[in-house]
Amino acid sequence: MSEGGDAAPAMSPFLAACRCEPAAHTPVWIMRQAGRYLPEYRKIRSEVDFLTLTKTPDLAVEVTLQPVRRFGMDAAILFSDIMTPVEGMGVPLDFAPGPVIETPIRSVEQVDALRIPDPEEGVPFVLETVRLLGEELPDSAPLIGFAGAPFTLFCYLVQGGGSKTFSEAKAFLFAEPEASRKLLEKLADTMVRYLEAQALAGAKALMIFDSWVGLLGPEQYREFAFPAVRRMIEGLDHLDVPLIYFPNQGSTLLGTVRDCGADVVGIDWRLPLADARKTLGPEIAVQGNLDPTALFAPRDELARQIDRVLADAGPAPGHIFNLGHGIERTTDPDAVAFLVDHVHEVSQRG
Ligand code: 1CP
């Protein structure tokens, strides 16, 4: 493994890469690294439902630590969900297994009725989990706090649940632009407070998931989703923690994304990292972007795919290895172990 050595940088490889500074090796973690592909996660989930798991700090800490322990990940990600803070806004929430909202938001009156909650009151269990993780995690695996981007949260709130197209949510943007903008701003302001609270509780980096933004054309992105995420990032600028923005399936939007203010941009597998780097420039780090299904390939092919991602990222600092989206639940954990070890070995820099 790659820890130690007299000249080891004071900063963890993950935090160094976030700041485009040289790291001892390319850091690696994977989206949805805590979850159902791990038998130790399934064991806990067989005893409690998902909401209980997110609301019980000891259990949330345990499942956050599981992949760090098993694989030696270079970062941990808080075990929670992007929808968790929405309950405190006054929106009752269920999971089956994705988020379900009984009364979707479809009017300006419903938008006006939403609260911007104090995180210590709305989600004390999340902040307690973050605090406990600060005691448990090694310095080599800093904690990433996270939130949903306003547009992605908007998708669930207006649609009422998961969808392949989020047509109702997108239709609302076109039909009710003013109410939409109001909702997006309210979500941005709520998420600023939520992420700020996570950083104050000890999160070392913050990630904003824009999972559904690839459904938008460039004009709707620039008019609605982008200003809201930019507002969010501006609101967090005063914090001394790196900000990661992940515009999933957003390769055609990267020219706009470049100006969002994030330190790191997550890239899905549809765009080579070299192209992303060209658009984003040398001062923004990239995170990604192995196709999650590559983990089902024989080891030699998996190694080849990993090497290609590393080669695409190039020798400049500022690459955090990750999948291009969340890990599939049928993935063999041994393939993940191979991935982490291979990235560490190949990218070792003394
Ligand atoms: O065990 C279970 O049944 C629950 C499955 C599950 C898990 C493990 C859900 C429901 N959420 C989570 C945890 C989670 N969600 C994490 C922390 C774990 C980790 O990464 O290790 C994070 C960061 C999220 C974020 C999240 N939730 C996103 C953004 C990231 C992405 O994958 O794009 C989204 C879109 C959600 C919504 C959601 N929550 C759960 C599901 C199954 C879904 C997506 C399904 C849908 O849209 O219907």
XYZ file of N, CA, C and O and ligand atoms in Angstrom, residues 29-36 41 45 50 53 77-83 95 97-99 146 152 156 161-163 166 209 211-212 246 248 325-326, ligand 1:
196
model
N -12.301 6.463 -4.503
C -13.476 6.028 -3.734
C -14.565 5.780 -4.766
O -14.361 6.104 -5.945
N -15.672 5.170 -4.397
C -16.684 4.928 -5.416
C -18.072 5.357 -4.950
O -18.422 5.202 -3.785
N -18.827 5.900 -5.915
C -20.174 6.360 -5.584
C -21.035 5.175 -5.182
O -20.982 4.129 -5.821
N -21.803 5.359 -4.123
C -22.594 4.287 -3.495
C -21.701 3.172 -2.952
O -22.049 1.995 -3.049
N -20.538 3.574 -2.393
C -19.620 2.548 -1.901
C -20.172 1.799 -0.696
O -19.768 0.669 -0.419
N -21.064 2.446 0.058
C -21.771 1.741 1.123
C -23.117 1.344 0.544
O -23.872 2.194 0.102
N -23.411 0.072 0.516
C -24.693 -0.302 -0.077
C -24.821 -1.791 -0.276
O -24.016 -2.572 0.221
N -25.849 -2.157 -1.040
C -26.303 -3.545 -1.069
C -25.369 -4.545 -1.718
O -25.594 -5.746 -1.602
N -23.370 -4.819 4.615
C -24.457 -3.834 4.546
C -25.809 -4.560 4.540
O -26.724 -4.200 5.274
N -29.108 -4.143 6.869
C -30.378 -3.767 6.236
C -31.464 -4.824 6.424
O -32.649 -4.519 6.328
N -34.389 1.364 5.509
C -33.419 2.364 5.073
C -33.523 3.670 5.865
O -32.511 4.234 6.298
N -32.082 3.331 9.223
C -30.621 3.269 9.107
C -30.025 4.683 9.014
O -29.047 5.012 9.691
N -17.856 8.435 2.385
C -18.995 9.327 2.118
C -20.082 9.024 3.131
O -20.399 7.860 3.405
N -20.567 10.096 3.706
C -21.624 10.019 4.708
C -22.745 9.099 4.231
O -23.199 9.221 3.098
N -23.204 8.210 5.088
C -24.348 7.384 4.704
C -25.635 8.132 5.020
O -25.990 8.337 6.179
N -26.294 8.544 3.958
C -27.562 9.261 4.091
C -28.204 9.236 2.719
O -27.884 8.360 1.910
N -29.088 10.165 2.420
C -29.654 10.238 1.076
C -29.857 11.703 0.711
O -30.011 12.543 1.592
N -29.888 11.981 -0.581
C -30.096 13.381 -0.984
C -31.446 13.907 -0.506
O -31.616 15.100 -0.337
N -32.422 13.013 -0.268
C -33.755 13.476 0.117
C -33.895 13.683 1.630
O -34.889 14.254 2.086
N -39.253 5.687 1.379
C -38.351 5.061 0.401
C -38.893 3.694 0.024
O -39.240 2.903 0.900
N -37.738 1.334 -3.315
C -36.592 1.676 -2.478
C -36.129 3.114 -2.738
O -35.474 3.715 -1.917
N -36.479 3.699 -3.882
C -36.153 5.106 -4.138
C -37.116 6.018 -3.403
O -38.113 5.551 -2.836
N -36.829 7.331 -3.385
C -37.682 8.279 -2.659
C -39.113 8.330 -3.219
O -39.300 8.289 -4.428
N -22.536 15.478 1.772
C -23.154 15.705 0.455
C -24.579 16.207 0.556
O -25.219 16.144 1.608
N -31.964 18.390 -9.142
C -32.224 16.967 -8.905
C -33.252 16.778 -7.781
O -34.135 15.923 -7.862
N -37.439 15.120 -7.927
C -38.182 14.207 -7.046
C -39.403 14.889 -6.442
O -40.471 14.295 -6.323
N -41.495 11.048 -7.203
C -40.711 9.828 -7.015
C -39.752 9.668 -8.172
O -39.626 10.578 -9.000
N -39.080 8.526 -8.223
C -38.117 8.283 -9.290
C -38.798 8.168 -10.650
O -40.009 7.918 -10.726
N -38.041 8.364 -11.709
C -38.573 8.303 -13.063
C -37.398 8.239 -14.025
O -36.308 8.712 -13.704
N -38.569 11.988 -15.844
C -39.011 13.119 -15.013
C -39.815 14.134 -15.836
O -39.639 15.342 -15.717
N -24.739 16.344 -5.732
C -25.159 15.377 -6.755
C -26.242 15.970 -7.648
O -27.355 16.225 -7.187
N -27.889 14.404 -10.275
C -28.035 13.120 -10.962
C -28.887 13.198 -12.224
O -28.702 12.411 -13.137
N -29.830 14.125 -12.284
C -30.803 14.121 -13.394
C -30.641 15.289 -14.346
O -31.470 15.530 -15.206
N -21.254 17.144 -9.298
C -21.388 16.017 -10.221
C -22.624 16.191 -11.111
O -23.740 15.843 -10.719
N -24.389 14.635 -13.593
C -24.461 13.331 -14.251
C -25.029 13.445 -15.665
O -26.044 14.111 -15.869
N -20.771 6.508 -12.311
C -21.993 6.689 -11.519
C -21.982 5.600 -10.451
O -20.964 4.928 -10.278
N -23.092 5.427 -9.725
C -23.091 4.508 -8.590
C -22.835 3.057 -8.970
O -23.196 2.608 -10.062
O -30.733 -0.216 1.111
C -31.607 0.370 0.437
O -32.696 -0.154 0.111
C -31.478 1.780 0.080
C -30.859 2.086 -1.243
C -30.269 3.454 -1.074
C -28.975 3.721 -0.605
C -27.894 2.742 -0.200
C -30.929 4.682 -1.267
C -32.328 4.920 -1.710
N -30.051 5.699 -0.937
C -28.849 5.151 -0.527
C -27.688 5.871 0.002
C -27.169 7.037 -0.729
N -27.889 7.773 -1.628
C -25.887 7.625 -0.577
C -24.822 7.252 0.448
C -24.131 5.987 0.176
C -22.875 5.948 -0.620
O -22.713 6.649 -1.634
O -22.021 5.152 -0.228
C -25.824 8.696 -1.462
C -24.633 9.608 -1.711
C -27.074 8.781 -2.100
C -27.444 9.836 -3.030
C -28.621 9.667 -3.893
N -29.876 9.203 -3.582
C -28.661 10.123 -5.219
C -27.509 10.840 -5.887
C -26.479 9.893 -6.366
C -26.857 9.058 -7.550
O -26.729 7.829 -7.454
O -27.214 9.639 -8.589
C -29.931 9.880 -5.734
C -30.435 10.166 -7.131
C -30.707 9.280 -4.689
C -32.126 8.895 -4.754
C -32.289 7.485 -4.332
N -32.265 7.070 -3.036
C -32.382 5.712 -2.959
C -32.492 5.226 -4.292
C -32.658 3.777 -4.652
C -32.419 6.336 -5.137
C -32.445 6.374 -6.652
C -33.616 5.706 -7.279
C -34.660 6.507 -7.953
O -34.448 7.606 -8.476
O -35.786 5.974 -7.959
